[in-house]
Short mmCIF file of C-alpha atoms and ligand atoms in Angstrom, two decimals:
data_model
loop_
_atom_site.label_atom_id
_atom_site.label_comp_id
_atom_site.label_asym_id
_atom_site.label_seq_id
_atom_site.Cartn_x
_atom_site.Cartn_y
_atom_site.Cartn_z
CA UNK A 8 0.00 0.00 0.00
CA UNK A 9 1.44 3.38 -0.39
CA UNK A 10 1.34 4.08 3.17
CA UNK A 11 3.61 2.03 3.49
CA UNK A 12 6.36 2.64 0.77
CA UNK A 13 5.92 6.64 1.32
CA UNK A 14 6.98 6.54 4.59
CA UNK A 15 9.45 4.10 4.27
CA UNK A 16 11.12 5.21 1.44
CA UNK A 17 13.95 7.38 3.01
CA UNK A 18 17.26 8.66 1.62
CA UNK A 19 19.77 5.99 2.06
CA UNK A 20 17.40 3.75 3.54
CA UNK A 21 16.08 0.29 1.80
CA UNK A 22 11.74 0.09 1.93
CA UNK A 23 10.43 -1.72 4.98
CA UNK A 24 8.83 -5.02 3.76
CA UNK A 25 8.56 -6.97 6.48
CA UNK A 26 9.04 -6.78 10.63
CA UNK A 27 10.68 -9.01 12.36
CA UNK A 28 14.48 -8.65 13.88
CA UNK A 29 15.54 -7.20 10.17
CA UNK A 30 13.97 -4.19 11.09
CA UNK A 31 16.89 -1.61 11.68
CA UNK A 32 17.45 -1.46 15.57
CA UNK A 33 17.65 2.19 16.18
CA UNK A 34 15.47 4.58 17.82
CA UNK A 35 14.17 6.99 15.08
CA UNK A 36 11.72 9.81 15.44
CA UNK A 37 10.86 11.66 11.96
CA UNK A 38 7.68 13.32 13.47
CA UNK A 39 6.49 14.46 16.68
CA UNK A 40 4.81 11.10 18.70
CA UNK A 41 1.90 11.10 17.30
CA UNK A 42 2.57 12.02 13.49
CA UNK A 43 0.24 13.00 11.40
CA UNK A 44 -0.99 9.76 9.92
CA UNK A 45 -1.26 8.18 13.64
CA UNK A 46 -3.51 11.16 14.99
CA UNK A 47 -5.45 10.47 11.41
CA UNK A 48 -6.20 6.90 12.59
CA UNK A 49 -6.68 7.65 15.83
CA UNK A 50 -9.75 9.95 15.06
CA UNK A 51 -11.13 7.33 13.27
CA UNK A 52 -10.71 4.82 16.15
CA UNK A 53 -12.43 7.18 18.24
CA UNK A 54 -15.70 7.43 15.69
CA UNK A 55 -15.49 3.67 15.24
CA UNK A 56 -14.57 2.05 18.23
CA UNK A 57 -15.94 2.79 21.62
CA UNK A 58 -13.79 4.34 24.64
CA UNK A 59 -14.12 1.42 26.96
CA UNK A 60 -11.13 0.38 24.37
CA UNK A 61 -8.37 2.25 26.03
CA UNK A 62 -4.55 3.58 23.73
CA UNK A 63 -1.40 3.27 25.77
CA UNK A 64 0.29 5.24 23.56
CA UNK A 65 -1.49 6.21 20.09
CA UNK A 66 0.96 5.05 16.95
CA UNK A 67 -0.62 3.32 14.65
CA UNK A 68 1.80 0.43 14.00
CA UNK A 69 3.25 -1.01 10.49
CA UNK A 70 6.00 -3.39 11.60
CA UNK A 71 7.54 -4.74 14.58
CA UNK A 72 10.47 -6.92 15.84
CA UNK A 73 13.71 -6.82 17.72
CA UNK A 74 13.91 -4.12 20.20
CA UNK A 75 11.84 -1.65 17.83
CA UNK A 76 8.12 -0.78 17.20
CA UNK A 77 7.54 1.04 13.96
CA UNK A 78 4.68 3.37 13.21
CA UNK A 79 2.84 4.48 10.24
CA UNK A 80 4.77 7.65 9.92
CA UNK A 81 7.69 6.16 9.84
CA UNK A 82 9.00 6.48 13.65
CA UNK A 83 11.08 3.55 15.04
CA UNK A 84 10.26 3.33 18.85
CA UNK A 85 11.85 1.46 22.11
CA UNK A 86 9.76 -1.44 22.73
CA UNK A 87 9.63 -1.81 26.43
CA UNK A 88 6.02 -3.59 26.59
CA UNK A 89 6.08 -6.68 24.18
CA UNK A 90 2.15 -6.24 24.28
CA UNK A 91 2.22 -6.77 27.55
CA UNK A 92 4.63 -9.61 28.03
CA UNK A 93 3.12 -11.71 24.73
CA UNK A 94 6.09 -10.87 22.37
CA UNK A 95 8.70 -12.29 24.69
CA UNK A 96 10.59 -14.16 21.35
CA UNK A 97 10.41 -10.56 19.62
CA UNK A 98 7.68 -9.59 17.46
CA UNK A 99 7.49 -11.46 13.70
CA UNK A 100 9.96 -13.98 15.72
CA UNK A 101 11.44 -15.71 12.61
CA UNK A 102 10.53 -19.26 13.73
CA UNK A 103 7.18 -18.14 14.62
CA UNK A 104 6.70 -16.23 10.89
CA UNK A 105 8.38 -19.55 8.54
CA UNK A 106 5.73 -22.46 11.21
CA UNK A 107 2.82 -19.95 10.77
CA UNK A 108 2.93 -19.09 7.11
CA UNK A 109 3.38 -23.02 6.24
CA UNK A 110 0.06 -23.51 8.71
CA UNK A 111 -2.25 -21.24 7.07
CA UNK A 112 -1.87 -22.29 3.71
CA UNK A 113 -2.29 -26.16 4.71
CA UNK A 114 -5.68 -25.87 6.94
CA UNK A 115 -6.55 -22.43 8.96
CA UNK A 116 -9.30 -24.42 11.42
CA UNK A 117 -10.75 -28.20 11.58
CA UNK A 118 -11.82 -27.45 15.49
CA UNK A 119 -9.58 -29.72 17.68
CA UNK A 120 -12.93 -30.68 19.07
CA UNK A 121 -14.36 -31.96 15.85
CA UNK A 122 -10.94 -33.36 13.97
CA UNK A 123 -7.76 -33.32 15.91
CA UNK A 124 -4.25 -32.61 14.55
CA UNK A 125 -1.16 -33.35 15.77
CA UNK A 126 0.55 -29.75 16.58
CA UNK A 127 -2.22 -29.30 19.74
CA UNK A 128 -1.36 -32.73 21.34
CA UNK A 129 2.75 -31.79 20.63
CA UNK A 130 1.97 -28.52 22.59
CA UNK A 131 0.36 -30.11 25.54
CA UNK A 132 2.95 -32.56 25.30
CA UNK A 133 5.71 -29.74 25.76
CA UNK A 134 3.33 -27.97 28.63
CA UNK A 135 3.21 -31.21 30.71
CA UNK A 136 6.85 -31.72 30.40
CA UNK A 137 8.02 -28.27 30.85
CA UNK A 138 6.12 -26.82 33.87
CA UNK A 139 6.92 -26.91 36.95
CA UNK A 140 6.98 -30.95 38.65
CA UNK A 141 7.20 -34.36 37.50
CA UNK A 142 3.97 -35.49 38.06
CA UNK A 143 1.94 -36.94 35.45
CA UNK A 144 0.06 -34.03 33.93
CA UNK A 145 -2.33 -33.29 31.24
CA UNK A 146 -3.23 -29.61 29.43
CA UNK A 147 -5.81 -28.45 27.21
CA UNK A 148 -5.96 -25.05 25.10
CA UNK A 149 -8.19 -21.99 25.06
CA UNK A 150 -7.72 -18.54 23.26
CA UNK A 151 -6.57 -15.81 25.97
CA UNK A 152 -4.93 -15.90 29.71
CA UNK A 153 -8.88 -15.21 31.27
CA UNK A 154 -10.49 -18.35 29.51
CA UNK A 155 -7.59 -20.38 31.31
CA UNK A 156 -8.07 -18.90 34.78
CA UNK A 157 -11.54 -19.38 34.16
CA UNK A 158 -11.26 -22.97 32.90
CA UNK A 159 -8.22 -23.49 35.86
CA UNK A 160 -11.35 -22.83 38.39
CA UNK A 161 -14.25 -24.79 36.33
CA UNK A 162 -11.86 -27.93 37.00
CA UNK A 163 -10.74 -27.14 40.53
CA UNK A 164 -14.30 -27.08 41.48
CA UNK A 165 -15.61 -30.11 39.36
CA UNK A 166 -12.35 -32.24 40.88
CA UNK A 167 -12.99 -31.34 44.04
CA UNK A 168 -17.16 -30.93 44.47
CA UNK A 169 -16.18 -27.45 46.58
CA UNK A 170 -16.93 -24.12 45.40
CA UNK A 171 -15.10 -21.54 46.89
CA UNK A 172 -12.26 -19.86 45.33
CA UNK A 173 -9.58 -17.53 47.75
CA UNK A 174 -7.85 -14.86 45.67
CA UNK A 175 -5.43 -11.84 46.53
CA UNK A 176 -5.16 -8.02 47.17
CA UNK A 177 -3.99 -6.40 44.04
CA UNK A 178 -4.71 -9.94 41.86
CA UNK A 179 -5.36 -9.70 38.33
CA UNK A 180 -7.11 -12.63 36.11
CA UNK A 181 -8.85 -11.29 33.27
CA UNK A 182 -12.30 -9.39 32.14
CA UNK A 183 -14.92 -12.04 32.25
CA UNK A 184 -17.39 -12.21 34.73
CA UNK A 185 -15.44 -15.02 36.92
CA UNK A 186 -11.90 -13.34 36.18
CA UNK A 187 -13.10 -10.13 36.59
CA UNK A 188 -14.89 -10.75 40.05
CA UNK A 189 -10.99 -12.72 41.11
CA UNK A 190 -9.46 -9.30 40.00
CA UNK A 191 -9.00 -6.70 43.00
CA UNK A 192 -9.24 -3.24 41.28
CA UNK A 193 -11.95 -1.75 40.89
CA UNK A 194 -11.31 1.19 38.08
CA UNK A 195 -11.18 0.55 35.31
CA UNK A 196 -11.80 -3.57 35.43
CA UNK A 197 -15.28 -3.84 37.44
CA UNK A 198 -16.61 -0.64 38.33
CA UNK A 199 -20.47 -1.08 37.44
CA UNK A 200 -20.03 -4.30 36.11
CA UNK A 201 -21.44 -6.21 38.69
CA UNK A 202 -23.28 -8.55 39.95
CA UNK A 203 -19.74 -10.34 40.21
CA UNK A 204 -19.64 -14.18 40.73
CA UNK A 205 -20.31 -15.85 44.06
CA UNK A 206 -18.31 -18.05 45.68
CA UNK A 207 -14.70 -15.70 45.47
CA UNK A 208 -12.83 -14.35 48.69
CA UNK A 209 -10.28 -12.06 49.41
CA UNK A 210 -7.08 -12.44 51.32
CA UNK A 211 -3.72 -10.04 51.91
CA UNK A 212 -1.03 -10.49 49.50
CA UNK A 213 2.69 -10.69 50.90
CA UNK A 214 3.29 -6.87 49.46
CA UNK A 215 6.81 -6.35 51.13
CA UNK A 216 6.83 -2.82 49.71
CA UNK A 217 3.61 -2.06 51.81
CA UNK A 218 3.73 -4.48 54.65
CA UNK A 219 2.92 -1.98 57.43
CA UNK A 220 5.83 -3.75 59.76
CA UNK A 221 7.97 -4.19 57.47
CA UNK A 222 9.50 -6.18 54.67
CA UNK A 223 10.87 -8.78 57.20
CA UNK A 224 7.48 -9.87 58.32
CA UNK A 225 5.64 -10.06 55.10
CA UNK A 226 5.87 -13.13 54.43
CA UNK A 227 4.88 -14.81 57.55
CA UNK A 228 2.20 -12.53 58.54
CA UNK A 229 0.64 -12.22 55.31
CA UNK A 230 -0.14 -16.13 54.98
CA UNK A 231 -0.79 -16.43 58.71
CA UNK A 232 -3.14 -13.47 58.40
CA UNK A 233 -4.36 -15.46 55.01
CA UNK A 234 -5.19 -18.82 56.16
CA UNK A 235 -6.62 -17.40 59.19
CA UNK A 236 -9.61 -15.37 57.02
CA UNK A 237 -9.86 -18.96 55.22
CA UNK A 238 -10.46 -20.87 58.35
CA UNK A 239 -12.63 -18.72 59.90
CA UNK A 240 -14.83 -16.89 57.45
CA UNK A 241 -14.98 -19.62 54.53
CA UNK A 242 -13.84 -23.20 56.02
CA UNK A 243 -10.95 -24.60 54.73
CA UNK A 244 -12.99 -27.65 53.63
CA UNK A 245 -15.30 -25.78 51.34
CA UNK A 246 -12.24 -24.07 49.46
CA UNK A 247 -12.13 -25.65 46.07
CA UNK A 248 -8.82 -23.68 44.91
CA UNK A 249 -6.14 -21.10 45.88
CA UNK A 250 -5.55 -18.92 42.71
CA UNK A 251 -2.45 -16.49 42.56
CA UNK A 252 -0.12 -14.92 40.47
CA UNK A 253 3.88 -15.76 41.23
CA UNK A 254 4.64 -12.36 40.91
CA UNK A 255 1.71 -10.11 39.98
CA UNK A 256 1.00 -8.07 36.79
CA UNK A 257 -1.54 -5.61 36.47
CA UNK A 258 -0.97 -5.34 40.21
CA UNK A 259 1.93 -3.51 39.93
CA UNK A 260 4.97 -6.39 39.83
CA UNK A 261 4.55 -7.55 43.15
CA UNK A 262 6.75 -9.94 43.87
CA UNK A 263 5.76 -11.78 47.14
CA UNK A 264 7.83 -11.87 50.49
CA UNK A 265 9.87 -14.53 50.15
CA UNK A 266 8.42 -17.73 52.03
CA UNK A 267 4.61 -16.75 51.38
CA UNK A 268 3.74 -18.90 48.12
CA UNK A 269 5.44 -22.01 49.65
CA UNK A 270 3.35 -21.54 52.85
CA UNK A 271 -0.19 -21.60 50.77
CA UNK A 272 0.92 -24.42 48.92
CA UNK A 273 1.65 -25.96 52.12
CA UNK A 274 -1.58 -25.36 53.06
CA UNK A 275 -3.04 -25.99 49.92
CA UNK A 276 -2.04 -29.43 50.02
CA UNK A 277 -2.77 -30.62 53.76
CA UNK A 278 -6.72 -29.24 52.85
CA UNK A 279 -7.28 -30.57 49.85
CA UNK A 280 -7.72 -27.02 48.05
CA UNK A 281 -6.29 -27.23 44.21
CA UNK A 282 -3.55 -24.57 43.67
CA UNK A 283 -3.60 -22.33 40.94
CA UNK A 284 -0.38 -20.33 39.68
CA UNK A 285 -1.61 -17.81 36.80
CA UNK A 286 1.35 -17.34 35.50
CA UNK A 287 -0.35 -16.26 32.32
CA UNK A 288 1.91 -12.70 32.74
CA UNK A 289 5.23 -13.99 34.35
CA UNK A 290 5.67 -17.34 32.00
CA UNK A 291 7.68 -18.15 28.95
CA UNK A 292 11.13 -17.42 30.21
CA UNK A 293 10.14 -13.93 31.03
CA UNK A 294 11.46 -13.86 34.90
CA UNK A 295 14.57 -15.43 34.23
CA UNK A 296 12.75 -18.80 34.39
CA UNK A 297 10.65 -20.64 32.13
CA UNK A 298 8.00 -20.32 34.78
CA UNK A 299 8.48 -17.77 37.94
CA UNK A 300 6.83 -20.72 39.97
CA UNK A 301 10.70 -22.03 39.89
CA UNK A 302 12.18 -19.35 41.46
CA UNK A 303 11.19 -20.86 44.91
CA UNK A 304 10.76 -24.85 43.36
CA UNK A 305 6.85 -24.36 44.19
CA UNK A 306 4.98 -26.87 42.18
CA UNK A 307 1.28 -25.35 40.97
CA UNK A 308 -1.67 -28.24 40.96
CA UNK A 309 -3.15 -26.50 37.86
CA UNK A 310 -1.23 -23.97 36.28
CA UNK A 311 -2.77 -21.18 33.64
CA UNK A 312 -0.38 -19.67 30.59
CA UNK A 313 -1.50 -17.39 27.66
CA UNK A 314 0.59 -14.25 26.21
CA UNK A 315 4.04 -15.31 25.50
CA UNK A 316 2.99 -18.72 24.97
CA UNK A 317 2.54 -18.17 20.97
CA UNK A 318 4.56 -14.74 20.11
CA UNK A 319 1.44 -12.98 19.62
CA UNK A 320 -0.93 -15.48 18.39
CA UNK A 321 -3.96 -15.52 20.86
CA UNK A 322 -3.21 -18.64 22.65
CA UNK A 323 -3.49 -20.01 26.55
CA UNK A 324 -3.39 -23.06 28.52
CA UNK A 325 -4.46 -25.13 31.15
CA UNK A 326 -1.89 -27.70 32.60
CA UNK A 327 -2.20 -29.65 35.75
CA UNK A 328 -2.37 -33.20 37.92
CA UNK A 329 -3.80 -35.82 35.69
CA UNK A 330 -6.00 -36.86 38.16
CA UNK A 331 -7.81 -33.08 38.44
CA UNK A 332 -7.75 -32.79 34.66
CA UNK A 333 -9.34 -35.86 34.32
CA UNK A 334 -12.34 -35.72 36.78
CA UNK A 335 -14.04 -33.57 33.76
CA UNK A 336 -16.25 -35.89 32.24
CA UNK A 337 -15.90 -35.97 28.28
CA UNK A 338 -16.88 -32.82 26.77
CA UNK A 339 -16.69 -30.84 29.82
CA UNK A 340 -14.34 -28.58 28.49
CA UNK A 341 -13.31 -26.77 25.25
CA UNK A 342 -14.44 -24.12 22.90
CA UNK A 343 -14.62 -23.54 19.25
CA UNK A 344 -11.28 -21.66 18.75
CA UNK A 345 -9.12 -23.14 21.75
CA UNK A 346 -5.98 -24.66 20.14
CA UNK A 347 -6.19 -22.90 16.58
CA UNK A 348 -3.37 -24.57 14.44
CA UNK A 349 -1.62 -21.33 13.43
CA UNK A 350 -1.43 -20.58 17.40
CA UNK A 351 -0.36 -24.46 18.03
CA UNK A 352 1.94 -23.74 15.11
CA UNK A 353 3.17 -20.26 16.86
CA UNK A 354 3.75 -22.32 20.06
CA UNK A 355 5.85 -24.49 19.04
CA UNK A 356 7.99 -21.95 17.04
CA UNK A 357 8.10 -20.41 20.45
CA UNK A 358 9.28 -23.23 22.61
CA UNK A 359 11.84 -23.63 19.95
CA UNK A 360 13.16 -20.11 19.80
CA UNK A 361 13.25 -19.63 23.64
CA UNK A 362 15.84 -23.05 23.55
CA UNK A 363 17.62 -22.27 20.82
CA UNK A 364 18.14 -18.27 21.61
CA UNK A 365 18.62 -19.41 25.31
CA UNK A 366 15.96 -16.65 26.40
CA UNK A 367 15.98 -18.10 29.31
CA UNK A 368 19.27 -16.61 30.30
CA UNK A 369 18.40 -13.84 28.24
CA UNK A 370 16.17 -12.45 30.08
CA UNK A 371 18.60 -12.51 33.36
CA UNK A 372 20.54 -10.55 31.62
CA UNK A 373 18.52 -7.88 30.78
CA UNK A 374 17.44 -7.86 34.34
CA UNK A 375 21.17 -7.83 35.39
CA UNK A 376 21.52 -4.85 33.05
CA UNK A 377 18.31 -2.76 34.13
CA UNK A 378 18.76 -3.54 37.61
CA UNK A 379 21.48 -1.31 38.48
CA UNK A 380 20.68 1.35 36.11
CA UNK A 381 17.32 1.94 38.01
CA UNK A 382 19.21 1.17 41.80
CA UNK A 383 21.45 3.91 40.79
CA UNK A 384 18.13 6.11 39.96
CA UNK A 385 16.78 5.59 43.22
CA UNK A 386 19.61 6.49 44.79
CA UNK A 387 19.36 9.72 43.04
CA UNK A 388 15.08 10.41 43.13
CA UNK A 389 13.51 9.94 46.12
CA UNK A 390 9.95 9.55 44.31
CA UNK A 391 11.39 6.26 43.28
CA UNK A 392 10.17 3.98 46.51
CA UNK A 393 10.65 0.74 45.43
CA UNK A 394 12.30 -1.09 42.38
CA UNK A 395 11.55 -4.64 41.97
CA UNK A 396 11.47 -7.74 39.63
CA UNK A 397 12.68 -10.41 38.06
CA UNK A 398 14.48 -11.23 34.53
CA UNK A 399 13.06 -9.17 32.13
CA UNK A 400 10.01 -8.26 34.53
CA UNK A 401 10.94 -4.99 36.30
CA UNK A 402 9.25 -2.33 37.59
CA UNK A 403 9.71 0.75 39.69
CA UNK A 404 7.01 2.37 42.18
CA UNK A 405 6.50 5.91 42.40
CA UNK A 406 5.77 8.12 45.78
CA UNK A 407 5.91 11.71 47.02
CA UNK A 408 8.77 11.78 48.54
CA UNK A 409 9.42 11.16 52.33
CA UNK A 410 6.33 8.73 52.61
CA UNK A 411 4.76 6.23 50.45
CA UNK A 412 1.98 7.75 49.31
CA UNK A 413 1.67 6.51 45.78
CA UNK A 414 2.33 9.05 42.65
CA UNK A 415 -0.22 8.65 40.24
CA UNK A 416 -0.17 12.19 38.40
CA UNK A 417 4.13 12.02 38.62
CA UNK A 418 4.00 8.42 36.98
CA UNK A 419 1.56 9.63 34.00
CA UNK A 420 3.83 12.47 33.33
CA UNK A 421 7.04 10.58 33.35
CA UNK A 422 5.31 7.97 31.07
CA UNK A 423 4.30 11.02 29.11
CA UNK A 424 7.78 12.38 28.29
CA UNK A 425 8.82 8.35 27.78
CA UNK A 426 6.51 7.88 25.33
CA UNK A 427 7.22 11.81 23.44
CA UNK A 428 11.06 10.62 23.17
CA UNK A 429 9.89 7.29 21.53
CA UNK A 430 9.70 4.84 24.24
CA UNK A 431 7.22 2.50 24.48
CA UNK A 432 6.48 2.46 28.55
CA UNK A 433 3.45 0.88 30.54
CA UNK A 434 2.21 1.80 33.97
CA UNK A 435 0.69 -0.94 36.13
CA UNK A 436 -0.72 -0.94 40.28
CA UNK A 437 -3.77 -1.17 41.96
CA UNK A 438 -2.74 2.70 42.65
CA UNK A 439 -1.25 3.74 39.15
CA UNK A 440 2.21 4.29 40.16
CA UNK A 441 4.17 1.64 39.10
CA UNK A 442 6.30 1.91 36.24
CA UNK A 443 6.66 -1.78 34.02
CA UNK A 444 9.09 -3.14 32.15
CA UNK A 445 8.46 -5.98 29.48
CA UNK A 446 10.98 -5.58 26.94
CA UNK A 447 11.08 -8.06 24.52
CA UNK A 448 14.03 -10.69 24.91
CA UNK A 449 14.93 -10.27 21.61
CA UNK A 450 15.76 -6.40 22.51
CA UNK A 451 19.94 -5.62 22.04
CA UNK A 452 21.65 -4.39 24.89
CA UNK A 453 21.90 -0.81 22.91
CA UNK A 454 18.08 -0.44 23.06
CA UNK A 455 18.28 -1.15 26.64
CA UNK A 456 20.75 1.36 27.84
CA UNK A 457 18.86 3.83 25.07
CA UNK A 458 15.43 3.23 26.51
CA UNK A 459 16.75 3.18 30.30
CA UNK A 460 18.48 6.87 28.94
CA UNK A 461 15.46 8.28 27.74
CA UNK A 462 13.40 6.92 31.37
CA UNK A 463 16.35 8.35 33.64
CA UNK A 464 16.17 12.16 31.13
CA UNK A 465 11.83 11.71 32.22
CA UNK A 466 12.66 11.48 35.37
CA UNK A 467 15.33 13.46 36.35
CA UNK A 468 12.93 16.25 34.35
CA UNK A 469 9.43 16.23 36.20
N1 PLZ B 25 -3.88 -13.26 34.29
C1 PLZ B 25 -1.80 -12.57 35.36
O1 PLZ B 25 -1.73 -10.54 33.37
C2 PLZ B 25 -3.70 -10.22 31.31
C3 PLZ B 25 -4.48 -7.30 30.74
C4 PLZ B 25 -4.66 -6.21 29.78
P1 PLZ B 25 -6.16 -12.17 28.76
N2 PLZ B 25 -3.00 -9.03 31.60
C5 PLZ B 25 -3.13 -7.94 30.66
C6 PLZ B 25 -6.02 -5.60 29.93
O2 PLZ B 25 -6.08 -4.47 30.43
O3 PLZ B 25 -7.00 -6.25 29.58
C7 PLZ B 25 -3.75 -11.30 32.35
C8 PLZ B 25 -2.75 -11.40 33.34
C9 PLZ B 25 -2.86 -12.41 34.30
C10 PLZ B 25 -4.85 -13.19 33.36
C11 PLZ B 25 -4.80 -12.22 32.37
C12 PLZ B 25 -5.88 -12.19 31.34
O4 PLZ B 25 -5.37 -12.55 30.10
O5 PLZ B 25 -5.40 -12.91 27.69
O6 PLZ B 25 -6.10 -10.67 28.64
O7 PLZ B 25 -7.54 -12.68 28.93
#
């Protein structure tokens, strides 16, 4: 289209024909952020589509891959969002592109339900080997990370004949009525969208950050203060499943007190409750593990997966104890979509890529290298009050200075100015003041220190 070769076509530069890690890895701003043609598109998004559809940031992309997110006037951004942790192999991932391509020109859909193929039982084969424990498992496939939760609870109550599910402050599990009644935060997720589902409860979370004595005590408090609201107001032996995330997304990277997730599956087990890790954010190598449930060997009875499962192809999974997965009777479960082959197809390409690229370690690294960079920033803002993280999941929080009181307005601005210099940013917390960063693990060390650059210039300037 000519879109795309006008803005393209530069002086000494070869047309863009294709994303993928090609694409020239260099920040590159030829227009103010939003150009032209972006603020075009974006006023017909507004006519067409309807507000409850929220813009991050409002480019209009063309291409994507590597470290870089280009837009349709021809800017070349800092990708520190992956989509929100799905493009964790890089975006147009090269394995993913050549497995897809050869999919959808041999059959786009047969319904696994109606006439099975073999790349949906290969990536259930991979799930049940792969995540965390060497039980026997089984795993079955859906289309996003809320259909799994949703799915995760739908067996942990049929397995166990119990109904009640315990979830966490500052949780997040999806947008449908059962995820969106397990999610804490009100605004934007649930406000007027109730009646919410019965049957869900609310504990602490292990928050060291805001553990009002202390960091040291988190842990222990939290899941004696935890199992003590389970025994008393909902009876342990009604409790059909425990569902949290290892570290938490949307709730602002909270990464639990040491000591606290072993505890509940402690308890977990001696009560018969089902334990649920969603680690449909924190999979896929992201943390600096395949799966963040690893970090302190805690082995999930059902555990949910989505985003960086398929490099962008809308895929999630359910994986857990045979003998849960099994109680379903036989056609308990599934969905018209769930297991599309081009996703199956993506999967694989995945689980390939993050093996062969070693994204595993990959995404230490980039930890390793953000880590300091921001410890050094904190040392010189005091509205930074926490940083936190793991792998290639970091994120700082933002206060006014000399207490904790969270920083909303300081956090949008920052974002802002991150955004105006060509850096893709995200905020996250149940309080709006947490920085995120999801870079893809395909992003070059250069695009790090460049992005990290641009963040330190925001916030050395509000
Ligand atoms: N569980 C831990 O992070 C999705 C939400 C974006 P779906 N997080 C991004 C938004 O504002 O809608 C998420 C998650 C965890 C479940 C989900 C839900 O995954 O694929 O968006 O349904």
């Amino acid at each position: 289209m000519s879109i795309e070769r006008d803005v393209h076509e530069q002086p000494g530069r070869p047309p863009i024909t294709r994303g993928g890690p090609s694409l020239p890895q260099e920040r590159r701003l030829v227009t103010e952020i939003p150009g032209p043609r972006s603020r075009e598109m974006f006023a017909r998004k507004q006519s067409a589509i309807p507000p409850g559809i929220g813009t991050t940031l409002p480019v209009f992309v063309t291409h994507a891959g590597g470290g870089v997110v280009v837009d349709a006037d021809g800017n070349s951004l800092i990708d520190f969002g992956s989509g929100i942790a799905v493009t964790s192999v890089g975006n147009a991932a090269p394995r993913v592109v050549e497995r897809v391509q050869k999919q959808v020109a041999d059959f786009t859909h047969t319904c696994f339900m109606v006439t099975p193929y073999e790349s949906y039982v290969e990536v259930c084969e991979k799930l049940n080997a792969l995540t965390p424990g060497d039980h026997e498992k089984r795993s079955f496939l859906v289309n996003s990370g809320a259909e799994a939760v949703e799915n995760a609870v739908k067996v942990a109550r049929h397995a166990t004949g119990r109904q009640a599910v315990v979830v966490f402050d500052h949780g997040y599990h999806g947008r449908t009525l059962l995820t969106m009644t397990l999610t804490a935060k009100n605004m934007p997720y649930k406000h007027r969208f109730g009646p919410y589902a019965p049957e869900v409860y609310r504990v602490p979370m292990a928050y060291p950050f805001r553990w009002p004595t202390g960091p040291e005590n988190c842990a222990e408090e939290a899941a004696a203060q935890a199992i003590d609201m389970i025994n008393k107001q909902i009876g342990a032996e009604n409790v059909a499943a425990i569902v949290i995330e290892p570290i938490q997304g949307e709730g602002g990277f909270i990464e639990p007190a040491r000591g606290f997730l072993p505890a509940l599956v402690e308890y977990s087990r001696a009560n018969g409750i089902v334990f649920i890790a969603d680690e449909v954010q924190t999979g896929f190598a992201r943390t600096g593990h395949l799966f963040a449930c690893e970090d302190e060997g805690i082995v999930p009875d059902i555990i949910c997966t989505a985003k960086g499962i398929a490099g962008g192809l809308p895929l999630a999974a359910v994986t857990g104890r045979a003998e849960l997965l099994d109680a379903v009777h036989v056609g308990g479960l599934g969905g018209t979509y769930g297991g599309n082959p081009l996703a199956c197809e993506a999967a694989l390409a995945v689980l390939d890529t993050i093996e062969a690229e070693n994204l595993v370690e990959r995404a230490r690294q980039i930890g390793a290298l953000m880590l300091p960079r921001l410890r050094a920033l904190a040392e010189r803002f005091d509205l930074i009050g926490d940083i936190r993280g793991r792998g290639a999941m970091i994120a700082i929080e933002l206060i006014v200075p000399g207490s904790k009181e969270p920083d909303p307005a300081v956090t949008g601005e920052i974002v802002r100015r991150c955004h105006a210099e060509g850096l893709v940013v995200l905020t996250a917390g149940t309080y709006g003041n947490v920085l995120r960063f999801l870079p893809p693990l395909s992003i070059s060390d250069n695009l790090l220190e460049e992005g990290l650059s641009i963040l330190e210039k925001a916030i050395s300037s509000v």
